[in-house]
PDB file of C-alpha atoms in Angstrom:
ATOM      1  CA  UNK E  25       0.000   0.000   0.000  1.00 60.00           C
ATOM      2  CA  UNK E  26       1.351   3.383  -0.936  1.00 71.00           C
ATOM      3  CA  UNK E  27       1.559   6.325   1.386  1.00 92.00           C
ATOM      4  CA  UNK E  28      -0.306   9.360   0.161  1.00 97.00           C
ATOM      5  CA  UNK E  29       0.484  12.821   1.436  1.00 98.00           C
ATOM      6  CA  UNK E  30      -1.534  15.932   0.671  1.00 98.00           C
ATOM      7  CA  UNK E  31       0.179  19.221   1.470  1.00 98.00           C
ATOM      8  CA  UNK E  32      -1.746  22.464   1.760  1.00 98.00           C
ATOM      9  CA  UNK E  33      -2.383  25.266   4.203  1.00 97.00           C
ATOM     10  CA  UNK E  34      -4.422  24.686   7.353  1.00 96.00           C
ATOM     11  CA  UNK E  35      -7.553  26.155   5.769  1.00 95.00           C
ATOM     12  CA  UNK E  36     -10.616  24.881   3.939  1.00 92.00           C
ATOM     13  CA  UNK E  37      -9.816  26.054   0.437  1.00 92.00           C
ATOM     14  CA  UNK E  38      -8.246  24.556  -2.690  1.00 94.00           C
ATOM     15  CA  UNK E  39      -7.267  21.210  -1.125  1.00 97.00           C
ATOM     16  CA  UNK E  40     -10.548  20.628   0.689  1.00 96.00           C
ATOM     17  CA  UNK E  41     -12.249  18.732  -2.166  1.00 96.00           C
ATOM     18  CA  UNK E  42      -9.262  16.367  -2.296  1.00 98.00           C
ATOM     19  CA  UNK E  43      -9.318  15.885   1.476  1.00 98.00           C
ATOM     20  CA  UNK E  44     -13.024  15.088   1.283  1.00 97.00           C
ATOM     21  CA  UNK E  45     -12.584  12.668  -1.623  1.00 97.00           C
ATOM     22  CA  UNK E  46      -9.778  10.821   0.161  1.00 98.00           C
ATOM     23  CA  UNK E  47     -11.910  10.486   3.298  1.00 98.00           C
ATOM     24  CA  UNK E  48     -14.953   9.461   1.249  1.00 97.00           C
ATOM     25  CA  UNK E  49     -12.925   6.717  -0.400  1.00 97.00           C
ATOM     26  CA  UNK E  50     -11.490   5.489   2.879  1.00 97.00           C
ATOM     27  CA  UNK E  51      -7.987   6.196   1.593  1.00 97.00           C
ATOM     28  CA  UNK E  52      -5.449   6.721   4.355  1.00 97.00           C
ATOM     29  CA  UNK E  53      -3.358   9.811   3.796  1.00 98.00           C
ATOM     30  CA  UNK E  54      -1.083  12.229   5.572  1.00 97.00           C
ATOM     31  CA  UNK E  55      -2.910  15.544   5.802  1.00 98.00           C
ATOM     32  CA  UNK E  56       0.121  17.842   5.871  1.00 97.00           C
ATOM     33  CA  UNK E  57      -1.325  21.217   6.872  1.00 97.00           C
ATOM     34  CA  UNK E  58       1.019  24.167   6.583  1.00 97.00           C
ATOM     35  CA  UNK E  59       0.943  27.275   8.693  1.00 96.00           C
ATOM     36  CA  UNK E  60       1.691  30.599   7.044  1.00 93.00           C
ATOM     37  CA  UNK E  61       5.023  30.759   8.858  1.00 95.00           C
ATOM     38  CA  UNK E  62       6.079  27.505   7.086  1.00 94.00           C
ATOM     39  CA  UNK E  63       5.500  28.851   3.585  1.00 96.00           C
ATOM     40  CA  UNK E  64       8.815  30.580   2.845  1.00 96.00           C
ATOM     41  CA  UNK E  65      10.712  27.374   3.676  1.00 95.00           C
ATOM     42  CA  UNK E  66       8.337  25.083   1.745  1.00 95.00           C
ATOM     43  CA  UNK E  67       7.729  27.211  -1.375  1.00 96.00           C
ATOM     44  CA  UNK E  68      11.048  26.459  -3.149  1.00 97.00           C
ATOM     45  CA  UNK E  69      10.556  22.725  -2.534  1.00 95.00           C
ATOM     46  CA  UNK E  70       7.172  22.280  -4.241  1.00 96.00           C
ATOM     47  CA  UNK E  71       6.351  22.182  -7.979  1.00 95.00           C
ATOM     48  CA  UNK E  72       6.074  25.714  -9.372  1.00 96.00           C
ATOM     49  CA  UNK E  73       6.145  27.083  -5.820  1.00 96.00           C
ATOM     50  CA  UNK E  74       2.483  26.198  -5.352  1.00 97.00           C
ATOM     51  CA  UNK E  75       0.292  24.022  -3.167  1.00 98.00           C
ATOM     52  CA  UNK E  76      -1.660  21.822  -2.913  1.00 98.00           C
ATOM     53  CA  UNK E  77       0.723  18.989  -3.701  1.00 98.00           C
ATOM     54  CA  UNK E  78      -0.169  15.314  -3.736  1.00 98.00           C
ATOM     55  CA  UNK E  79       2.680  12.870  -3.112  1.00 98.00           C
ATOM     56  CA  UNK E  80       2.347   9.161  -3.849  1.00 97.00           C
ATOM     57  CA  UNK E  81       5.010   6.505  -4.450  1.00 94.00           C
ATOM     58  CA  UNK E  82       7.775   9.093  -4.647  1.00 93.00           C
ATOM     59  CA  UNK E  83       5.941  11.181  -7.241  1.00 96.00           C
ATOM     60  CA  UNK E  84       4.520  14.678  -6.803  1.00 96.00           C
ATOM     61  CA  UNK E  85       1.585  16.295  -8.548  1.00 97.00           C
ATOM     62  CA  UNK E  86       0.258  19.814  -8.223  1.00 96.00           C
ATOM     63  CA  UNK E  87      -2.877  21.708  -9.279  1.00 97.00           C
ATOM     64  CA  UNK E  88      -5.929  21.341  -7.070  1.00 96.00           C
ATOM     65  CA  UNK E  89      -8.452  20.362  -9.755  1.00 95.00           C
ATOM     66  CA  UNK E  90      -6.134  17.803 -11.355  1.00 96.00           C
ATOM     67  CA  UNK E  91      -5.493  16.250  -7.940  1.00 98.00           C
ATOM     68  CA  UNK E  92      -9.214  16.120  -7.149  1.00 97.00           C
ATOM     69  CA  UNK E  93     -10.003  14.532 -10.532  1.00 95.00           C
ATOM     70  CA  UNK E  94      -7.300  11.904  -9.972  1.00 97.00           C
ATOM     71  CA  UNK E  95      -8.693  11.008  -6.552  1.00 98.00           C
ATOM     72  CA  UNK E  96     -12.283  11.039  -7.851  1.00 96.00           C
ATOM     73  CA  UNK E  97     -11.287   8.435 -10.438  1.00 95.00           C
ATOM     74  CA  UNK E  98      -9.705   6.288  -7.727  1.00 95.00           C
ATOM     75  CA  UNK E  99     -12.881   6.362  -5.614  1.00 96.00           C
ATOM     76  CA  UNK E 100     -15.140   5.797  -8.635  1.00 94.00           C
ATOM     77  CA  UNK E 101     -16.840   9.199  -8.547  1.00 93.00           C
ATOM     78  CA  UNK E 102     -16.688   9.717 -12.276  1.00 93.00           C
ATOM     79  CA  UNK E 103     -19.186   9.550 -15.088  1.00 93.00           C
ATOM     80  CA  UNK E 104     -20.375   6.243 -16.518  1.00 95.00           C
ATOM     81  CA  UNK E 105     -19.554   7.491 -20.013  1.00 96.00           C
ATOM     82  CA  UNK E 106     -17.716  10.293 -21.788  1.00 95.00           C
ATOM     83  CA  UNK E 107     -20.759  12.602 -21.784  1.00 97.00           C
ATOM     84  CA  UNK E 108     -21.257  12.277 -18.034  1.00 96.00           C
ATOM     85  CA  UNK E 109     -17.524  12.912 -17.547  1.00 94.00           C
ATOM     86  CA  UNK E 110     -17.885  16.064 -19.664  1.00 95.00           C
ATOM     87  CA  UNK E 111     -20.815  17.253 -17.546  1.00 96.00           C
ATOM     88  CA  UNK E 112     -18.828  16.681 -14.341  1.00 94.00           C
ATOM     89  CA  UNK E 113     -15.851  18.572 -15.758  1.00 94.00           C
ATOM     90  CA  UNK E 114     -18.122  21.460 -16.797  1.00 96.00           C
ATOM     91  CA  UNK E 115     -19.560  21.699 -13.269  1.00 95.00           C
ATOM     92  CA  UNK E 116     -16.081  21.609 -11.713  1.00 93.00           C
ATOM     93  CA  UNK E 117     -14.806  24.300 -14.072  1.00 94.00           C
ATOM     94  CA  UNK E 118     -17.875  26.491 -13.471  1.00 96.00           C
ATOM     95  CA  UNK E 119     -17.360  26.248  -9.699  1.00 93.00           C
ATOM     96  CA  UNK E 120     -13.684  27.089 -10.172  1.00 91.00           C
ATOM     97  CA  UNK E 121     -14.589  30.156 -12.270  1.00 93.00           C
ATOM     98  CA  UNK E 122     -17.051  31.251  -9.576  1.00 92.00           C
ATOM     99  CA  UNK E 123     -14.431  30.738  -6.853  1.00 90.00           C
ATOM    100  CA  UNK E 124     -12.020  32.935  -8.826  1.00 90.00           C
ATOM    101  CA  UNK E 125     -14.566  35.750  -9.006  1.00 90.00           C
ATOM    102  CA  UNK E 126     -15.254  35.538  -5.280  1.00 90.00           C
ATOM    103  CA  UNK E 127     -11.513  35.634  -4.548  1.00 88.00           C
ATOM    104  CA  UNK E 128     -10.987  38.624  -6.845  1.00 89.00           C
ATOM    105  CA  UNK E 129     -13.779  40.486  -5.043  1.00 90.00           C
ATOM    106  CA  UNK E 130     -12.573  39.478  -1.587  1.00 87.00           C
ATOM    107  CA  UNK E 131      -8.961  40.551  -2.158  1.00 90.00           C
ATOM    108  CA  UNK E 132      -9.721  43.786  -4.061  1.00 89.00           C
ATOM    109  CA  UNK E 133      -8.474  46.741  -2.028  1.00 91.00           C
ATOM    110  CA  UNK E 134      -9.820  49.551  -4.187  1.00 89.00           C
ATOM    111  CA  UNK E 135     -13.408  50.116  -3.016  1.00 89.00           C
ATOM    112  CA  UNK E 136     -14.636  51.465  -6.382  1.00 88.00           C
ATOM    113  CA  UNK E 137     -13.170  48.470  -8.220  1.00 87.00           C
ATOM    114  CA  UNK E 138     -14.622  46.158  -5.575  1.00 86.00           C
ATOM    115  CA  UNK E 139     -18.074  47.676  -6.056  1.00 86.00           C
ATOM    116  CA  UNK E 140     -17.737  47.242  -9.837  1.00 85.00           C
ATOM    117  CA  UNK E 141     -16.929  43.535  -9.364  1.00 81.00           C
ATOM    118  CA  UNK E 142     -20.361  42.975  -7.772  1.00 79.00           C
ATOM    119  CA  UNK E 143     -22.012  43.255 -11.177  1.00 67.00           C
TER     120      UNK E 143
END
C-alpha cells in the first residue's frame, strides 16, 4: 500500500475537495497542513512554488483540480460514459470560475473596483 500525502495550508480552500474525496474513499493519507510561517521554507521545494501537492510513491503532482479529478477516479466518482464525464468537468470548471470571481472580489483593495466587481 502506498503512502499518500496531501500538502496544503491549514484552511478549507483549494485542497478541501481532495481531502473530502480521500476520506470518502477510505484512503489513508497524511494531511500535511502548513501554517503561514512555514511557507517561505516550503515554497522552493514544491512544484512551481504552489500548493496543494499530492505525493504518492515518490511522485509529486500539483494543481488542485487535477489532484481532485485523480482522486475522484480512484474512488469511482466519475461519469459512466464520456458525456457524463464532460458534464462533471463542466460543473467543476464552473465552480472554479465562480471561486475565482469571489476571490478577486474578496482581495480587491480599491473600493470602487470592488463595487464594480459585484455586477
